[in-house]
Short mmCIF file of N, CA and C in Angstrom, two decimals:
data_model
loop_
_atom_site.label_atom_id
_atom_site.label_comp_id
_atom_site.label_asym_id
_atom_site.label_seq_id
_atom_site.Cartn_x
_atom_site.Cartn_y
_atom_site.Cartn_z
N MET A 781 0.86 -1.12 -0.09
CA MET A 781 -0.04 0.05 -0.05
C MET A 781 1.17 1.28 -0.04
N LYS A 782 0.64 2.19 -0.71
CA LYS A 782 1.37 3.23 -0.99
C LYS A 782 1.42 4.15 0.41
N LYS A 783 2.25 4.91 0.76
CA LYS A 783 2.28 5.83 2.04
C LYS A 783 1.26 6.76 1.71
N VAL A 784 0.83 7.45 0.68
CA VAL A 784 -0.26 8.32 0.47
C VAL A 784 -1.53 7.62 0.83
N ASN A 785 -1.70 6.43 0.39
CA ASN A 785 -3.00 5.78 0.91
C ASN A 785 -3.29 5.64 2.38
N VAL A 786 -2.05 5.19 2.92
CA VAL A 786 -2.04 5.13 4.38
C VAL A 786 -2.17 6.39 5.09
N PHE A 787 -1.67 7.41 4.65
CA PHE A 787 -1.84 8.77 5.27
C PHE A 787 -3.24 9.17 5.15
N ILE A 788 -3.99 8.99 4.06
CA ILE A 788 -5.42 9.35 3.77
C ILE A 788 -6.33 8.56 4.82
N ILE A 789 -5.96 7.06 4.71
CA ILE A 789 -6.80 6.38 5.72
C ILE A 789 -6.68 6.80 7.10
N VAL A 790 -5.44 7.07 7.35
CA VAL A 790 -5.21 7.62 9.04
C VAL A 790 -6.04 8.80 9.31
N LEU A 791 -5.67 9.74 8.27
CA LEU A 791 -6.51 10.97 8.28
C LEU A 791 -7.89 10.93 8.40
N MET A 792 -8.56 9.99 7.53
CA MET A 792 -10.18 9.77 7.61
C MET A 792 -10.50 9.25 9.02
N LEU A 793 -9.78 8.28 9.43
CA LEU A 793 -10.03 7.68 10.80
C LEU A 793 -10.03 8.76 11.83
N LEU A 794 -8.88 9.39 11.89
CA LEU A 794 -8.68 10.55 12.80
C LEU A 794 -9.62 11.45 12.82
N SER A 795 -9.95 11.85 11.67
CA SER A 795 -11.10 12.99 11.67
C SER A 795 -12.53 12.51 12.05
N MET A 796 -12.73 11.26 11.71
CA MET A 796 -13.96 10.64 12.29
C MET A 796 -13.81 10.57 13.75
N THR A 797 -13.04 10.02 14.27
CA THR A 797 -12.68 9.96 15.72
C THR A 797 -13.12 11.49 16.41
N CYS A 798 -12.35 12.38 15.85
CA CYS A 798 -12.38 13.72 16.36
C CYS A 798 -13.88 14.27 16.20
N LEU A 799 -14.33 14.28 15.17
CA LEU A 799 -15.87 14.77 15.05
C LEU A 799 -17.02 13.93 15.95
N LEU A 800 -16.59 12.60 16.01
CA LEU A 800 -17.44 11.65 16.82
C LEU A 800 -17.31 12.06 18.25
N ALA A 801 -16.00 12.33 18.73
CA ALA A 801 -15.78 12.73 20.16
C ALA A 801 -16.43 14.10 20.47
N TYR A 802 -16.24 14.92 19.42
CA TYR A 802 -16.95 16.22 19.70
C TYR A 802 -18.48 16.18 19.73
N ASP A 803 -19.07 15.33 19.04
CA ASP A 803 -20.39 15.22 18.87
C ASP A 803 -21.04 14.57 20.20
N PHE A 804 -20.30 13.49 20.61
CA PHE A 804 -20.70 12.92 21.91
C PHE A 804 -20.37 13.61 23.09
N PHE A 805 -19.38 14.31 23.08
CA PHE A 805 -18.84 15.20 24.24
C PHE A 805 -18.60 16.65 23.82
N PRO A 806 -19.40 17.33 23.63
CA PRO A 806 -19.31 18.69 23.25
C PRO A 806 -18.69 19.68 24.31
N ASP A 807 -19.02 19.22 25.46
CA ASP A 807 -18.66 19.98 26.72
C ASP A 807 -17.25 19.86 27.07
N LEU A 808 -16.62 18.86 26.67
CA LEU A 808 -15.15 18.78 26.84
C LEU A 808 -14.18 19.78 26.23
N ILE A 809 -14.62 20.28 25.21
CA ILE A 809 -13.93 21.30 24.21
C ILE A 809 -14.79 22.51 24.28
N ASP A 810 -14.48 23.41 25.34
CA ASP A 810 -15.30 24.68 25.45
C ASP A 810 -14.65 25.79 24.36
N PHE A 811 -13.36 25.69 24.06
CA PHE A 811 -12.99 26.73 23.31
C PHE A 811 -13.16 26.59 21.77
N ILE A 812 -13.85 25.45 21.27
CA ILE A 812 -13.97 25.28 19.85
C ILE A 812 -15.76 25.04 19.81
N TYR A 813 -16.51 25.82 18.93
CA TYR A 813 -17.81 25.38 18.92
C TYR A 813 -17.94 25.15 17.35
N LEU A 814 -18.69 24.14 17.02
CA LEU A 814 -19.07 23.62 15.72
C LEU A 814 -20.52 23.43 15.94
N PRO A 815 -21.20 24.24 14.90
CA PRO A 815 -22.63 23.86 14.81
C PRO A 815 -23.03 22.46 14.43
N GLN A 816 -24.07 21.98 15.07
CA GLN A 816 -24.53 20.65 14.57
C GLN A 816 -24.61 20.36 12.94
N SER A 817 -25.09 21.17 12.27
CA SER A 817 -25.24 20.99 11.07
C SER A 817 -23.85 20.86 10.27
N LEU A 818 -22.69 21.64 10.77
CA LEU A 818 -21.54 21.42 10.20
C LEU A 818 -20.81 20.02 10.68
N VAL A 819 -21.06 19.63 11.77
CA VAL A 819 -20.55 18.37 12.33
C VAL A 819 -21.13 17.16 11.50
N VAL A 820 -22.59 17.35 11.24
CA VAL A 820 -23.26 16.30 10.29
C VAL A 820 -22.67 16.38 8.75
N ALA A 821 -22.42 17.45 8.28
CA ALA A 821 -22.02 17.55 6.91
C ALA A 821 -20.58 17.24 6.88
N LEU A 822 -19.85 17.43 7.90
CA LEU A 822 -18.51 16.81 7.87
C LEU A 822 -18.39 15.34 7.88
N LEU A 823 -19.10 14.81 8.72
CA LEU A 823 -19.22 13.35 8.85
C LEU A 823 -19.73 12.57 7.61
N ILE A 824 -20.70 13.35 7.08
CA ILE A 824 -21.33 12.68 5.65
C ILE A 824 -20.26 12.78 4.62
N ILE A 825 -19.59 13.96 4.56
CA ILE A 825 -18.38 14.28 3.49
C ILE A 825 -17.38 13.20 3.76
N ILE A 826 -16.86 13.09 4.86
CA ILE A 826 -15.90 11.93 5.10
C ILE A 826 -16.53 10.60 4.76
N VAL A 827 -17.77 10.04 5.31
CA VAL A 827 -18.10 8.88 4.77
C VAL A 827 -18.20 8.74 3.27
N ILE A 828 -18.69 9.79 2.51
CA ILE A 828 -18.93 9.52 1.00
C ILE A 828 -17.44 9.74 0.38
N PHE A 829 -16.43 10.42 1.00
CA PHE A 829 -15.27 10.35 0.45
C PHE A 829 -14.59 8.99 0.51
N SER A 830 -14.88 8.55 1.73
CA SER A 830 -14.29 7.03 2.04
C SER A 830 -14.91 6.04 0.91
N ILE A 831 -16.16 6.13 0.72
CA ILE A 831 -16.88 5.08 -0.10
C ILE A 831 -16.40 5.36 -1.51
N LEU A 832 -16.33 6.70 -1.95
CA LEU A 832 -15.87 7.02 -3.31
C LEU A 832 -14.53 6.54 -3.71
N SER A 833 -13.51 6.81 -2.64
CA SER A 833 -12.14 6.41 -2.80
C SER A 833 -12.10 5.17 -3.12
N ASN A 834 -12.72 4.17 -2.34
CA ASN A 834 -12.80 2.64 -2.70
C ASN A 834 -13.25 2.46 -4.04
N LYS A 835 -14.39 3.05 -4.47
CA LYS A 835 -15.11 2.66 -5.93
C LYS A 835 -14.13 3.24 -6.97
N PHE A 836 -13.43 4.05 -6.82
CA PHE A 836 -12.49 4.52 -7.97
C PHE A 836 -11.07 4.04 -7.81
N GLN A 837 -10.67 3.33 -6.60
CA GLN A 837 -9.39 2.94 -6.70
C GLN A 837 -9.13 1.68 -7.40
N LYS A 838 -8.06 1.93 -8.30
CA LYS A 838 -7.61 0.64 -8.92
C LYS A 838 -6.45 -0.09 -8.35
N GLY A 839 -6.92 -0.78 -7.36
CA GLY A 839 -5.84 -1.52 -6.66
C GLY A 839 -6.26 -2.89 -6.04
N ASN A 840 -5.72 -3.23 -5.23
CA ASN A 840 -5.89 -4.54 -4.61
C ASN A 840 -7.20 -4.58 -4.03
N SER A 841 -7.94 -5.69 -4.40
CA SER A 841 -9.44 -5.90 -3.95
C SER A 841 -9.47 -6.22 -2.51
N ARG A 842 -8.45 -6.94 -2.07
CA ARG A 842 -8.17 -7.48 -0.98
C ARG A 842 -8.00 -6.21 0.10
N LEU A 843 -7.35 -5.21 -0.28
CA LEU A 843 -7.21 -3.94 0.32
C LEU A 843 -8.17 -3.14 0.46
N ILE A 844 -9.10 -3.28 -0.52
CA ILE A 844 -10.47 -2.28 -0.47
C ILE A 844 -11.22 -2.99 0.53
N LEU A 845 -11.27 -4.36 0.49
CA LEU A 845 -12.21 -5.09 1.48
C LEU A 845 -11.66 -4.97 2.82
N LEU A 846 -10.43 -4.99 3.09
CA LEU A 846 -9.88 -4.84 4.53
C LEU A 846 -10.37 -3.34 4.94
N TRP A 847 -10.15 -2.17 4.20
CA TRP A 847 -10.38 -1.02 4.50
C TRP A 847 -11.99 -0.96 4.75
N GLN A 848 -12.84 -1.32 4.12
CA GLN A 848 -14.14 -1.41 4.39
C GLN A 848 -14.64 -2.21 5.63
N LEU A 849 -13.94 -3.15 6.11
CA LEU A 849 -14.08 -3.92 7.11
C LEU A 849 -13.58 -3.25 8.43
N VAL A 850 -12.39 -2.62 8.29
CA VAL A 850 -11.72 -1.91 9.34
C VAL A 850 -12.48 -0.67 9.60
N SER A 851 -12.81 0.06 8.71
CA SER A 851 -13.60 1.31 8.88
C SER A 851 -14.93 1.10 9.46
N MET A 852 -15.75 0.16 8.88
CA MET A 852 -16.97 -0.03 9.54
C MET A 852 -16.78 -0.46 10.99
N LEU A 853 -16.00 -1.41 11.33
CA LEU A 853 -15.95 -1.92 12.69
C LEU A 853 -15.40 -0.79 13.60
N TYR A 854 -14.48 -0.14 13.12
CA TYR A 854 -13.95 1.11 13.91
C TYR A 854 -14.98 2.02 14.33
N LEU A 855 -15.61 2.53 13.37
CA LEU A 855 -16.63 3.45 13.48
C LEU A 855 -17.92 2.88 14.55
N PHE A 856 -18.18 1.83 14.32
CA PHE A 856 -19.20 1.20 15.11
C PHE A 856 -18.73 1.11 16.55
N LEU A 857 -17.34 0.60 16.64
CA LEU A 857 -16.97 0.51 18.15
C LEU A 857 -16.80 1.83 18.78
N LEU A 858 -16.52 2.97 17.84
CA LEU A 858 -16.48 4.31 18.44
C LEU A 858 -17.84 4.77 18.97
N VAL A 859 -18.93 4.45 18.30
CA VAL A 859 -20.19 4.79 18.77
C VAL A 859 -20.67 4.03 19.99
N VAL A 860 -20.05 2.70 20.07
CA VAL A 860 -20.44 1.91 21.19
C VAL A 860 -19.69 2.52 22.43
N THR A 861 -18.25 2.66 22.05
CA THR A 861 -17.41 3.17 23.42
C THR A 861 -17.88 4.52 23.79
N PHE A 862 -18.33 5.38 22.76
CA PHE A 862 -18.58 6.75 23.31
C PHE A 862 -19.95 6.67 24.09
N THR A 863 -20.86 5.70 23.86
CA THR A 863 -22.15 5.54 24.28
C THR A 863 -21.90 4.90 25.73
N VAL A 864 -21.01 3.93 25.81
CA VAL A 864 -20.72 3.25 27.18
C VAL A 864 -20.15 4.25 28.14
N LEU A 865 -19.32 5.24 27.50
CA LEU A 865 -18.63 6.14 28.47
C LEU A 865 -19.49 7.48 28.86
N GLY A 866 -20.96 7.24 28.44
CA GLY A 866 -21.89 8.19 28.78
C GLY A 866 -22.14 9.41 27.89
N GLY A 867 -21.62 9.41 26.64
CA GLY A 867 -21.63 10.29 25.76
C GLY A 867 -22.94 10.21 25.05
N ILE A 868 -23.58 11.43 24.72
CA ILE A 868 -24.78 11.37 24.06
C ILE A 868 -24.69 12.32 22.76
N SER A 869 -24.91 11.62 21.62
CA SER A 869 -24.64 12.20 20.34
C SER A 869 -25.76 13.60 20.17
N GLN A 870 -25.29 14.58 19.74
CA GLN A 870 -26.05 15.77 19.56
C GLN A 870 -26.84 15.71 18.28
N VAL A 871 -26.36 15.16 17.22
CA VAL A 871 -26.86 14.85 15.93
C VAL A 871 -27.53 13.80 15.76
N GLY A 872 -27.79 12.72 16.71
CA GLY A 872 -28.65 11.66 16.76
C GLY A 872 -28.07 10.37 16.51
N ILE A 873 -26.63 10.08 16.48
CA ILE A 873 -26.08 8.95 16.08
C ILE A 873 -26.14 8.22 17.35
N SER A 874 -26.80 7.12 17.32
CA SER A 874 -27.05 6.19 18.61
C SER A 874 -27.34 4.74 18.11
N LEU A 875 -27.20 3.79 18.99
CA LEU A 875 -27.42 2.39 18.56
C LEU A 875 -28.86 2.29 18.57
N ASN A 876 -29.70 3.18 19.04
CA ASN A 876 -31.46 3.03 18.88
C ASN A 876 -31.83 3.72 17.69
N ASN A 877 -30.93 4.50 16.74
CA ASN A 877 -31.30 5.17 15.63
C ASN A 877 -31.47 4.12 14.56
N PRO A 878 -32.46 3.95 13.81
CA PRO A 878 -32.50 2.89 12.76
C PRO A 878 -31.55 3.34 11.49
N VAL A 879 -31.39 4.73 11.29
CA VAL A 879 -30.59 4.99 10.21
C VAL A 879 -29.10 4.57 10.34
N LEU A 880 -28.56 4.55 11.50
CA LEU A 880 -27.33 3.72 11.75
C LEU A 880 -27.46 2.54 11.43
N TRP A 881 -28.29 1.61 11.94
CA TRP A 881 -28.37 0.23 11.36
C TRP A 881 -28.58 -0.07 9.91
N VAL A 882 -29.20 0.88 9.17
CA VAL A 882 -29.43 0.87 7.67
C VAL A 882 -27.83 0.89 7.05
N VAL A 883 -27.21 2.01 7.56
CA VAL A 883 -25.98 2.28 7.17
C VAL A 883 -25.07 1.01 7.35
N ILE A 884 -25.14 0.40 8.44
CA ILE A 884 -24.41 -0.74 8.86
C ILE A 884 -24.65 -1.96 7.88
N LEU A 885 -26.05 -2.04 7.50
CA LEU A 885 -26.37 -3.05 6.56
C LEU A 885 -25.85 -2.81 5.31
N ILE A 886 -26.09 -1.69 4.91
CA ILE A 886 -25.57 -1.15 3.59
C ILE A 886 -23.91 -1.59 3.37
N SER A 887 -23.36 -1.31 4.62
CA SER A 887 -21.80 -1.38 4.60
C SER A 887 -21.65 -2.98 4.56
N ILE A 888 -22.49 -3.70 5.07
CA ILE A 888 -22.23 -5.23 5.45
C ILE A 888 -22.44 -5.71 3.88
N TYR A 889 -23.50 -5.33 3.20
CA TYR A 889 -23.67 -5.68 1.83
C TYR A 889 -22.61 -5.22 0.98
N GLU A 890 -21.97 -4.10 1.20
CA GLU A 890 -20.90 -3.64 0.16
C GLU A 890 -19.60 -4.66 0.47
N ILE A 891 -19.41 -5.05 1.69
CA ILE A 891 -18.36 -5.97 2.12
C ILE A 891 -18.53 -7.30 1.49
N TYR A 892 -19.76 -7.57 1.46
CA TYR A 892 -20.17 -8.86 0.86
C TYR A 892 -19.91 -8.95 -0.66
N VAL A 893 -20.33 -7.84 -1.25
CA VAL A 893 -19.90 -7.87 -2.74
C VAL A 893 -18.55 -7.86 -2.96
N GLN A 894 -17.77 -6.90 -2.09
CA GLN A 894 -16.42 -6.93 -2.29
C GLN A 894 -15.64 -8.27 -2.06
N SER A 895 -16.14 -9.03 -1.06
CA SER A 895 -15.61 -10.25 -0.85
C SER A 895 -15.85 -11.17 -2.00
N LYS A 896 -17.07 -10.94 -2.68
CA LYS A 896 -17.22 -11.96 -3.82
C LYS A 896 -16.09 -11.62 -4.84
N LYS A 897 -15.87 -10.23 -5.18
CA LYS A 897 -14.98 -9.81 -6.04
C LYS A 897 -13.70 -10.48 -5.78
N VAL A 898 -13.20 -10.40 -4.56
CA VAL A 898 -11.88 -11.02 -4.19
C VAL A 898 -11.83 -12.37 -4.43
N LYS A 899 -12.94 -13.19 -4.19
CA LYS A 899 -12.79 -14.55 -4.39
C LYS A 899 -12.92 -14.83 -6.02
N VAL A 900 -13.42 -14.16 -6.67
CA VAL A 900 -13.41 -14.29 -8.15
C VAL A 900 -11.95 -14.01 -8.65
N SER A 901 -11.43 -12.89 -8.28
CA SER A 901 -10.05 -12.46 -8.73
C SER A 901 -8.98 -13.52 -8.17
N ASN A 902 -9.28 -14.15 -7.03
CA ASN A 902 -8.20 -15.21 -6.50
C ASN A 902 -8.37 -16.42 -7.42
N SER A 903 -9.68 -16.75 -7.70
CA SER A 903 -9.82 -17.92 -8.50
C SER A 903 -9.28 -17.90 -9.93
N ILE A 904 -9.40 -16.55 -10.44
CA ILE A 904 -8.92 -16.25 -11.89
C ILE A 904 -7.23 -16.50 -11.72
N ARG A 905 -6.75 -15.81 -10.74
CA ARG A 905 -5.16 -15.85 -10.56
C ARG A 905 -4.81 -17.44 -10.32
N THR A 906 -5.52 -18.28 -9.66
CA THR A 906 -5.20 -19.52 -9.45
C THR A 906 -5.18 -20.28 -10.70
N ASN A 907 -6.30 -20.14 -11.41
CA ASN A 907 -6.53 -20.82 -12.81
C ASN A 907 -5.34 -20.38 -13.87
N VAL A 908 -4.95 -19.21 -13.75
CA VAL A 908 -4.05 -18.64 -14.72
C VAL A 908 -2.67 -19.07 -14.16
N ALA A 909 -2.39 -19.26 -12.88
CA ALA A 909 -1.12 -19.78 -12.46
C ALA A 909 -0.94 -21.19 -12.53
N GLY A 910 -2.09 -22.06 -12.58
CA GLY A 910 -2.07 -23.38 -12.55
C GLY A 910 -2.16 -24.03 -13.94
#
């Protein structure tokens, strides 16, 4: 994986972590004020950028699959962790929100589709090499 891709991945995960932390615990950072609409917009932009970067990336299908798995699990675990720590999302991201579960189901479907692509590409490589 290229250093630029790793940097972008780390930057996106760090950005999501900061935005979700601010959303769940806005009183911890008194000197910064972000309107809820800006927090929502930034979260949506990062998620869309993440999805689009995978769609247009001409790379290893296994790396794309790995990124999808890691990002979905990481974000889900962040929401669970922040909820357990007593945080309350200001924009409505919670385990009780059906929109969150729809997004998770869509992500699982995307992971399933990507895993099929990985299996097909692996079987083609095996047939060509054998």
